[in-house]
């Protein structure tokens, strides 16, 4: 019986110690700035920042007050800005690695640019040729239409004129697109070249000027024409 009592006492003591070890105190400053504490979160601490303390009074956890709608919106904007900056930095690193792994010299960049421009130029010339052909056809159709001046133009001629106008617009648009693409290619490769030289510290290639045309040899002065000998003075006629 004594053993059972001793065991019950020991169990109660351990439970009490465990409960004491697990005791938590919640404290905060209320609306008037007074410190409010309790074994459970006091009503005054609802919606406010508070501290969680252990049974020895040490702060074990700090909980911030919930953000207002304005604060939450500002925080979300800051987080979005940081995320965007991280993405830009990652993209910049990717572009740098791609640039250095693609080109080994400025000549490589120039060669890649020239290949791209040559391909676009070839396509543009094809569109220019089709545009020229369409304009030639337009002149012929105008002559055909003039033939029917004062008369009803056949529907077939009208349809041919409409199709010709569409063809001219399409080919002109294609030429304009290729011109814009060529401008973009030049700008892109110029930027890549600038970036490559900055990363590598290399000096840009010197532009070799075109050889100056040799001056034309001066014409030798023509020899002065020799003056013809003066004619002898006329002799007076002899008297008979």
Short mmCIF file of C-alpha atoms in Angstrom, two decimals:
data_model
loop_
_atom_site.label_atom_id
_atom_site.label_comp_id
_atom_site.label_asym_id
_atom_site.label_seq_id
_atom_site.Cartn_x
_atom_site.Cartn_y
_atom_site.Cartn_z
CA UNK A 1 0.00 0.00 0.00
CA UNK A 2 2.85 2.31 0.90
CA UNK A 3 4.48 1.47 -2.46
CA UNK A 4 1.36 2.41 -4.35
CA UNK A 5 1.09 5.68 -2.47
CA UNK A 6 4.72 6.46 -3.20
CA UNK A 7 4.25 5.77 -6.88
CA UNK A 8 1.16 7.96 -7.04
CA UNK A 9 3.02 10.79 -5.30
CA UNK A 10 5.97 10.48 -7.66
CA UNK A 11 3.67 10.50 -10.69
CA UNK A 12 1.85 13.58 -9.43
CA UNK A 13 5.14 15.36 -8.81
CA UNK A 14 6.41 14.54 -12.31
CA UNK A 15 3.16 15.73 -13.86
CA UNK A 16 3.38 18.94 -11.89
CA UNK A 17 6.99 19.46 -12.97
CA UNK A 18 6.04 18.72 -16.58
CA UNK A 19 3.16 21.16 -16.43
CA UNK A 20 5.43 23.77 -14.90
CA UNK A 21 8.01 23.17 -17.62
CA UNK A 22 5.32 23.60 -20.28
CA UNK A 23 3.80 26.74 -18.79
CA UNK A 24 3.61 29.59 -21.26
CA UNK A 25 2.86 33.21 -20.53
CA UNK A 26 1.57 35.57 -23.19
CA UNK A 27 2.28 39.29 -22.87
CA UNK A 28 1.55 42.34 -24.97
CA UNK A 29 1.07 46.08 -24.72
CA UNK A 30 -2.58 47.01 -24.82
CA UNK A 31 -4.06 50.03 -26.57
CA UNK A 32 -3.02 52.26 -23.64
CA UNK A 33 0.56 50.96 -23.60
CA UNK A 34 0.13 48.84 -20.48
CA UNK A 35 1.74 45.40 -20.23
CA UNK A 36 -0.91 42.66 -20.18
CA UNK A 37 0.01 39.00 -19.54
CA UNK A 38 -1.84 35.72 -19.08
CA UNK A 39 -1.62 31.95 -19.31
CA UNK A 40 -3.77 32.27 -22.40
CA UNK A 41 -3.58 35.05 -24.96
CA UNK A 42 -5.46 37.94 -23.33
CA UNK A 43 -8.31 39.56 -25.16
CA UNK A 44 -6.37 42.82 -25.18
CA UNK A 45 -3.64 41.10 -27.21
CA UNK A 46 -5.95 40.02 -30.00
CA UNK A 47 -4.77 41.63 -33.25
CA UNK A 48 -1.63 43.02 -31.59
CA UNK A 49 2.02 41.97 -31.41
CA UNK A 50 2.76 39.78 -28.40
CA UNK A 51 5.53 37.78 -26.70
CA UNK A 52 5.45 34.20 -25.57
CA UNK A 53 7.51 33.58 -22.42
CA UNK A 54 8.55 30.37 -20.68
CA UNK A 55 8.07 29.60 -16.99
CA UNK A 56 11.31 31.43 -16.17
CA UNK A 57 10.14 34.62 -17.85
CA UNK A 58 12.41 34.42 -20.90
CA UNK A 59 10.95 35.34 -24.28
CA UNK A 60 10.77 32.20 -26.39
CA UNK A 61 8.75 33.54 -29.29
CA UNK A 62 7.67 36.89 -30.73
CA UNK A 63 4.59 37.25 -32.90
CA UNK A 64 4.11 40.37 -35.02
CA UNK A 65 0.80 42.12 -35.28
CA UNK A 66 -1.30 41.26 -38.36
CA UNK A 67 -0.65 43.62 -41.26
CA UNK A 68 -3.24 46.12 -42.34
CA UNK A 69 -4.54 45.97 -45.91
CA UNK A 70 -2.27 48.86 -46.86
CA UNK A 71 0.77 47.29 -45.20
CA UNK A 72 0.03 43.95 -46.85
CA UNK A 73 -0.25 45.60 -50.26
CA UNK A 74 3.05 47.44 -49.73
CA UNK A 75 4.73 44.23 -48.59
CA UNK A 76 3.40 42.32 -51.59
CA UNK A 77 4.70 45.07 -53.91
CA UNK A 78 8.16 44.90 -52.30
CA UNK A 79 8.23 41.11 -52.61
CA UNK A 80 7.16 41.32 -56.27
CA UNK A 81 9.88 43.90 -56.95
CA UNK A 82 12.55 41.72 -55.34
CA UNK A 83 11.34 38.72 -57.32
CA UNK A 84 11.52 40.73 -60.55
CA UNK A 85 15.05 41.86 -59.72
CA UNK A 86 16.06 38.25 -59.08
CA UNK A 87 14.65 37.21 -62.45
CA UNK A 88 16.49 40.04 -64.23
CA UNK A 89 19.76 39.12 -62.51
CA UNK A 90 19.31 35.46 -63.48
CA UNK A 91 18.51 36.42 -67.07
CA UNK A 92 21.57 38.67 -67.20
CA UNK A 93 23.78 35.80 -65.97
CA UNK A 94 22.26 33.50 -68.57
CA UNK A 95 22.87 36.01 -71.37
CA UNK A 96 26.45 36.54 -70.22
CA UNK A 97 27.21 32.82 -70.20
CA UNK A 98 25.53 32.36 -73.58
CA UNK A 99 27.49 35.26 -75.07
CA UNK A 100 30.88 34.04 -73.85
CA UNK A 101 30.16 30.44 -74.88
CA UNK A 102 28.95 31.45 -78.36
CA UNK A 103 31.68 33.86 -79.43
CA UNK A 104 35.42 33.63 -79.02
CA UNK A 105 36.28 36.92 -80.69
CA UNK A 106 34.80 40.07 -82.12
CA UNK A 107 35.28 38.58 -85.61
CA UNK A 108 32.87 35.78 -84.69
CA UNK A 109 30.21 38.36 -83.80
CA UNK A 110 30.76 40.23 -87.06
CA UNK A 111 30.53 36.99 -89.05
CA UNK A 112 27.27 35.97 -87.34
CA UNK A 113 25.83 39.42 -87.99
CA UNK A 114 26.80 39.34 -91.66
CA UNK A 115 25.24 35.88 -92.12
CA UNK A 116 21.97 37.05 -90.60
CA UNK A 117 21.94 40.20 -92.73
CA UNK A 118 22.74 38.23 -95.89
CA UNK A 119 19.79 35.88 -95.28
CA UNK A 120 17.42 38.79 -94.66
CA UNK A 121 18.76 40.66 -97.69
CA UNK A 122 18.16 37.65 -99.91
CA UNK A 123 14.56 37.36 -98.71
CA UNK A 124 14.02 41.11 -99.11
CA UNK A 125 15.32 41.07 -102.69
CA UNK A 126 12.81 38.35 -103.54
CA UNK A 127 10.00 40.51 -102.16
CA UNK A 128 11.35 43.53 -104.04
CA UNK A 129 11.35 41.55 -107.28
CA UNK A 130 7.76 40.43 -106.73
CA UNK A 131 6.84 44.04 -105.92
CA UNK A 132 8.47 45.22 -109.13
CA UNK A 133 6.62 42.57 -111.14
CA UNK A 134 3.33 43.59 -109.51
CA UNK A 135 3.93 47.25 -110.39
CA UNK A 136 4.64 46.30 -114.00
CA UNK A 137 1.41 44.34 -114.08
CA UNK A 138 -0.39 47.34 -112.61
CA UNK A 139 0.65 49.49 -115.59
CA UNK A 140 -0.66 46.86 -117.99
CA UNK A 141 -3.97 46.63 -116.10
CA UNK A 142 -4.31 50.41 -116.13
CA UNK A 143 -3.83 50.33 -119.90
CA UNK A 144 -6.48 47.61 -120.17
CA UNK A 145 -8.85 49.69 -118.04
CA UNK A 146 -8.19 52.74 -120.19
CA UNK A 147 -9.25 50.70 -123.23
CA UNK A 148 -12.74 50.44 -121.71
CA UNK A 149 -12.97 54.16 -121.00
CA UNK A 150 -16.58 55.20 -121.35
CA UNK A 151 -17.66 51.56 -121.30
CA UNK A 152 -18.41 49.00 -118.61
CA UNK A 153 -15.17 47.43 -117.37
CA UNK A 154 -15.45 43.61 -117.44
CA UNK A 155 -15.64 41.94 -114.06
CA UNK A 156 -12.56 39.88 -114.92
CA UNK A 157 -10.48 43.04 -115.34
CA UNK A 158 -11.84 44.49 -112.12
CA UNK A 159 -10.92 41.32 -110.21
CA UNK A 160 -7.41 41.37 -111.71
CA UNK A 161 -6.99 45.00 -110.58
CA UNK A 162 -8.11 44.17 -107.03
CA UNK A 163 -5.77 41.19 -106.82
CA UNK A 164 -2.92 43.30 -108.13
CA UNK A 165 -3.51 45.98 -105.49
CA UNK A 166 -3.46 43.34 -102.73
CA UNK A 167 -0.26 41.86 -104.12
CA UNK A 168 1.46 45.26 -104.17
CA UNK A 169 0.42 45.96 -100.56
CA UNK A 170 1.56 42.52 -99.40
CA UNK A 171 4.96 42.73 -101.08
CA UNK A 172 5.54 46.31 -99.89
CA UNK A 173 4.73 45.21 -96.35
CA UNK A 174 7.14 42.28 -96.70
CA UNK A 175 9.93 44.62 -97.83
CA UNK A 176 9.25 46.97 -94.90
CA UNK A 177 9.34 44.07 -92.44
CA UNK A 178 12.68 42.85 -93.75
CA UNK A 179 14.15 46.34 -93.54
CA UNK A 180 13.01 46.59 -89.91
CA UNK A 181 14.43 43.15 -89.14
CA UNK A 182 17.78 44.16 -90.63
CA UNK A 183 17.84 47.26 -88.42
CA UNK A 184 17.07 45.11 -85.38
CA UNK A 185 19.85 42.65 -86.29
CA UNK A 186 22.40 45.44 -86.58
CA UNK A 187 21.32 46.91 -83.23
CA UNK A 188 21.33 43.50 -81.49
CA UNK A 189 24.77 42.52 -82.70
CA UNK A 190 26.13 45.98 -81.88
CA UNK A 191 24.87 45.54 -78.32
CA UNK A 192 26.30 42.01 -78.10
CA UNK A 193 29.65 43.23 -79.39
CA UNK A 194 29.71 46.04 -76.83
CA UNK A 195 28.78 43.62 -74.04
CA UNK A 196 31.38 41.08 -75.19
CA UNK A 197 34.18 43.67 -75.18
CA UNK A 198 33.14 44.86 -71.70
CA UNK A 199 33.15 41.31 -70.30
CA UNK A 200 36.44 40.26 -71.89
CA UNK A 201 38.27 43.56 -71.63
CA UNK A 202 39.39 43.21 -75.23
CA UNK A 203 39.93 46.21 -77.44
CA UNK A 204 37.66 46.66 -80.44
CA UNK A 205 39.07 45.81 -83.82
CA UNK A 206 40.49 48.78 -85.62
CA UNK A 207 38.56 49.77 -88.67
CA UNK A 208 40.98 49.67 -91.56
CA UNK A 209 40.33 52.72 -93.72
CA UNK A 210 39.94 52.18 -97.43
CA UNK A 211 43.18 52.94 -99.29
CA UNK A 212 43.18 56.46 -100.63
CA UNK A 213 43.14 56.72 -104.37
CA UNK A 214 46.54 57.55 -105.80
CA UNK A 215 46.68 61.10 -107.06
CA UNK A 216 46.43 61.35 -110.79
CA UNK A 217 49.81 62.12 -112.36
CA UNK A 218 50.11 65.71 -113.39
CA UNK A 219 50.05 66.22 -117.10
CA UNK A 220 53.40 67.28 -118.50
CA UNK A 221 53.31 70.86 -119.70
CA UNK A 222 52.97 71.05 -123.43
CA UNK A 223 56.02 72.52 -125.15
CA UNK A 224 55.54 76.07 -126.24
CA UNK A 225 54.94 76.39 -129.94
CA UNK A 226 57.99 77.75 -131.73
CA UNK A 227 57.34 81.07 -133.38
CA UNK A 228 57.59 80.97 -137.16
CA UNK A 229 60.43 83.07 -138.64
CA UNK A 230 59.32 86.53 -139.55
CA UNK A 231 58.67 87.01 -143.25
CA UNK A 232 61.34 89.15 -144.94
CA UNK A 233 60.42 92.75 -145.43
CA UNK A 234 59.04 93.51 -148.85
CA UNK A 235 61.72 95.00 -151.17
CA UNK A 236 60.87 98.18 -153.01
CA UNK A 237 60.05 97.60 -156.65
CA UNK A 238 63.04 98.24 -159.01
CA UNK A 239 62.83 101.22 -161.22
CA UNK A 240 62.67 100.51 -164.88
#
